[in-house]
CSV table of C-alpha atoms in Angstrom, one decimal:
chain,number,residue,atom,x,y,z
A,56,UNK,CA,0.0,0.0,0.0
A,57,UNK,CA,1.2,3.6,-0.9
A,58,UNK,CA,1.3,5.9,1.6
A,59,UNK,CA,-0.3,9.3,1.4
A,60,UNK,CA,2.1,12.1,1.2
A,61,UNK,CA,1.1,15.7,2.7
A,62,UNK,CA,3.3,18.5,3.6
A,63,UNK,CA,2.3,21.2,6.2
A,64,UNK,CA,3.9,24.0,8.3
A,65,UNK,CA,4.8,23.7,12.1
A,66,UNK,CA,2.3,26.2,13.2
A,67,UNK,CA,-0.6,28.5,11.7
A,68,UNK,CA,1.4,31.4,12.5
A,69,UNK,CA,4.3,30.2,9.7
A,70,UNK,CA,1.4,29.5,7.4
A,71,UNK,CA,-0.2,32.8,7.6
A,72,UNK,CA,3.5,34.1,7.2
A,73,UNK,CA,3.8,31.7,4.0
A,74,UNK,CA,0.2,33.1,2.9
A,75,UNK,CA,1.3,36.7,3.1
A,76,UNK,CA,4.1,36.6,1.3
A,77,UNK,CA,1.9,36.6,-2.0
A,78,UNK,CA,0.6,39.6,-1.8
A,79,UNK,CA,3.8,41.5,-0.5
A,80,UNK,CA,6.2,43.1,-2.7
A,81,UNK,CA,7.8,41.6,-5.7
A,82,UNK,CA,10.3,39.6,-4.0
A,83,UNK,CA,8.4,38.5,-1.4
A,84,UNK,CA,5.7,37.2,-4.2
A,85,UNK,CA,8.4,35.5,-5.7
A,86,UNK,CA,9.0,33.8,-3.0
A,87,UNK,CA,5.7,32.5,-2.1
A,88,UNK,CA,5.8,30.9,-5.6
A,89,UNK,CA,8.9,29.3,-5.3
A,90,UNK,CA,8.1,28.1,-1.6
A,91,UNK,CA,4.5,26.9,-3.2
A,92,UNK,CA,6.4,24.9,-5.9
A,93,UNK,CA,9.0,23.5,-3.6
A,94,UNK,CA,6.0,22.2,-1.4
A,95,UNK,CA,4.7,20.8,-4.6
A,96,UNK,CA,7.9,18.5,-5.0
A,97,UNK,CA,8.2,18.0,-1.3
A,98,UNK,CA,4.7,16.4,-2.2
A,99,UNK,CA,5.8,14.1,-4.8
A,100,UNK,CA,9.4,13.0,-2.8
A,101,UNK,CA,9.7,14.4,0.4
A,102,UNK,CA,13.4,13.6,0.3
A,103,UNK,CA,14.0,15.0,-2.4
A,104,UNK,CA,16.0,18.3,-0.3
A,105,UNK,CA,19.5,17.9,1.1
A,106,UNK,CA,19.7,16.1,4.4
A,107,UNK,CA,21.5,18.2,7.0
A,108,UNK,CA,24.1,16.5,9.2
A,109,UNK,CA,22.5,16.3,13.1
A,110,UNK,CA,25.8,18.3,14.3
A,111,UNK,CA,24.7,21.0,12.2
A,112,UNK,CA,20.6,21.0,14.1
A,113,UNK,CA,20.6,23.8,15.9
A,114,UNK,CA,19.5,23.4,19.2
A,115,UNK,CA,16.2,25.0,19.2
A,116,UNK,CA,14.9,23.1,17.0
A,117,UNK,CA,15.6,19.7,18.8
A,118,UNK,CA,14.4,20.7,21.7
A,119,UNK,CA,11.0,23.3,19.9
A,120,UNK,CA,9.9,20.4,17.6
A,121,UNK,CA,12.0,17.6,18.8
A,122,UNK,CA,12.8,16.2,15.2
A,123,UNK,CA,14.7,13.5,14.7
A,124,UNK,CA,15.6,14.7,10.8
A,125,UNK,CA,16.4,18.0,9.0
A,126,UNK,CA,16.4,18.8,5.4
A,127,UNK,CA,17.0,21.9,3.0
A,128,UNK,CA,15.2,22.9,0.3
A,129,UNK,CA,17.4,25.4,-2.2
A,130,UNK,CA,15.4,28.2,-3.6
A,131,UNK,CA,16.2,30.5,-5.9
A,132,UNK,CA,18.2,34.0,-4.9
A,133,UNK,CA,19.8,31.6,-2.1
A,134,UNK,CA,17.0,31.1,-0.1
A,135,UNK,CA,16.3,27.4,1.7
A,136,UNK,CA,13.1,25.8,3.2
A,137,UNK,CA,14.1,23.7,6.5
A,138,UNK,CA,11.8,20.7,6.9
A,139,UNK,CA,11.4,17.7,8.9
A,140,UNK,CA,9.9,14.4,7.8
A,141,UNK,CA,7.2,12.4,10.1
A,142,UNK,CA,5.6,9.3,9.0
A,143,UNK,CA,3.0,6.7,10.4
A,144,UNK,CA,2.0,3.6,8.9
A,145,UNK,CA,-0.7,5.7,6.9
A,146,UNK,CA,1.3,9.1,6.2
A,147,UNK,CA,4.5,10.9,5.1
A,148,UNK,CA,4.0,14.3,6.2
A,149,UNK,CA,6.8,17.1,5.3
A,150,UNK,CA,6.5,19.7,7.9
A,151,UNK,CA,7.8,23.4,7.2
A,152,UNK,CA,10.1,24.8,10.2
A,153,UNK,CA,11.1,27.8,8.3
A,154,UNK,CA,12.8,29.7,5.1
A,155,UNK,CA,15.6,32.0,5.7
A,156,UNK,CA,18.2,33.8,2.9
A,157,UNK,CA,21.6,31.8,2.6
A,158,UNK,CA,23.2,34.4,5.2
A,159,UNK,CA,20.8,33.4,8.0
A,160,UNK,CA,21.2,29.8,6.6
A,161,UNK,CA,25.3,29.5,7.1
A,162,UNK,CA,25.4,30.9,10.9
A,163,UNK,CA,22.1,29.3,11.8
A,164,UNK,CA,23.8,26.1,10.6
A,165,UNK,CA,27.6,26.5,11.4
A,166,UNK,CA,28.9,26.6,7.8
């Protein structure tokens, strides 16, 4: 049996963010479409980001939303979408943490 693959965000408050960014200025719409697209492949292969090495989690989100995986998503103009992957025996669910620019990105992330 296939399971049914779903993606979400962490909380409402990140969606709203996500849902708001559409009718910002023209970057900001630019990156609703290329977060909307990336949840669309997220859809189809949730692993289809980079994994990111646990020694690089940072520590708020293991203990915020005690995951137990991270992945990146590359968007264009150097953003990324951080993810986590949760599963049952029915569901593969891709859940949104954030998007930040690559800046953010490298000293969230220790690079």
């Amino acid at each position: 049996m296939n399971k049914n693959i779903t993606v979400g965000f962490v909380t409402q408050k990140l969606r709203k963010e996500f849902e708001s960014l559409r009718q910002g200025v023209f970057e900001d719409a630019r990156l609703y479409d290329a977060i909307d697209n990336a949840t669309d492949e997220l859809k189809k292969d949730p692993t289809c980001g980079t994994r990111i090495k646990k020694s690089q989690w940072p520590k708020e989100y293991i203990t915020k939303y005690a995951i137990t995986n991270l992945w990146k998503y590359d968007l264009p103009n150097a953003w990324r979408l951080i993810y986590t992957i949760e599963t049952d025996e029915i569901t593969i669910m891709s859940i949104v943490l954030k998007w930040i620019n690559h800046d953010k990105y490298e000293r969230k992330f220790k690079y």
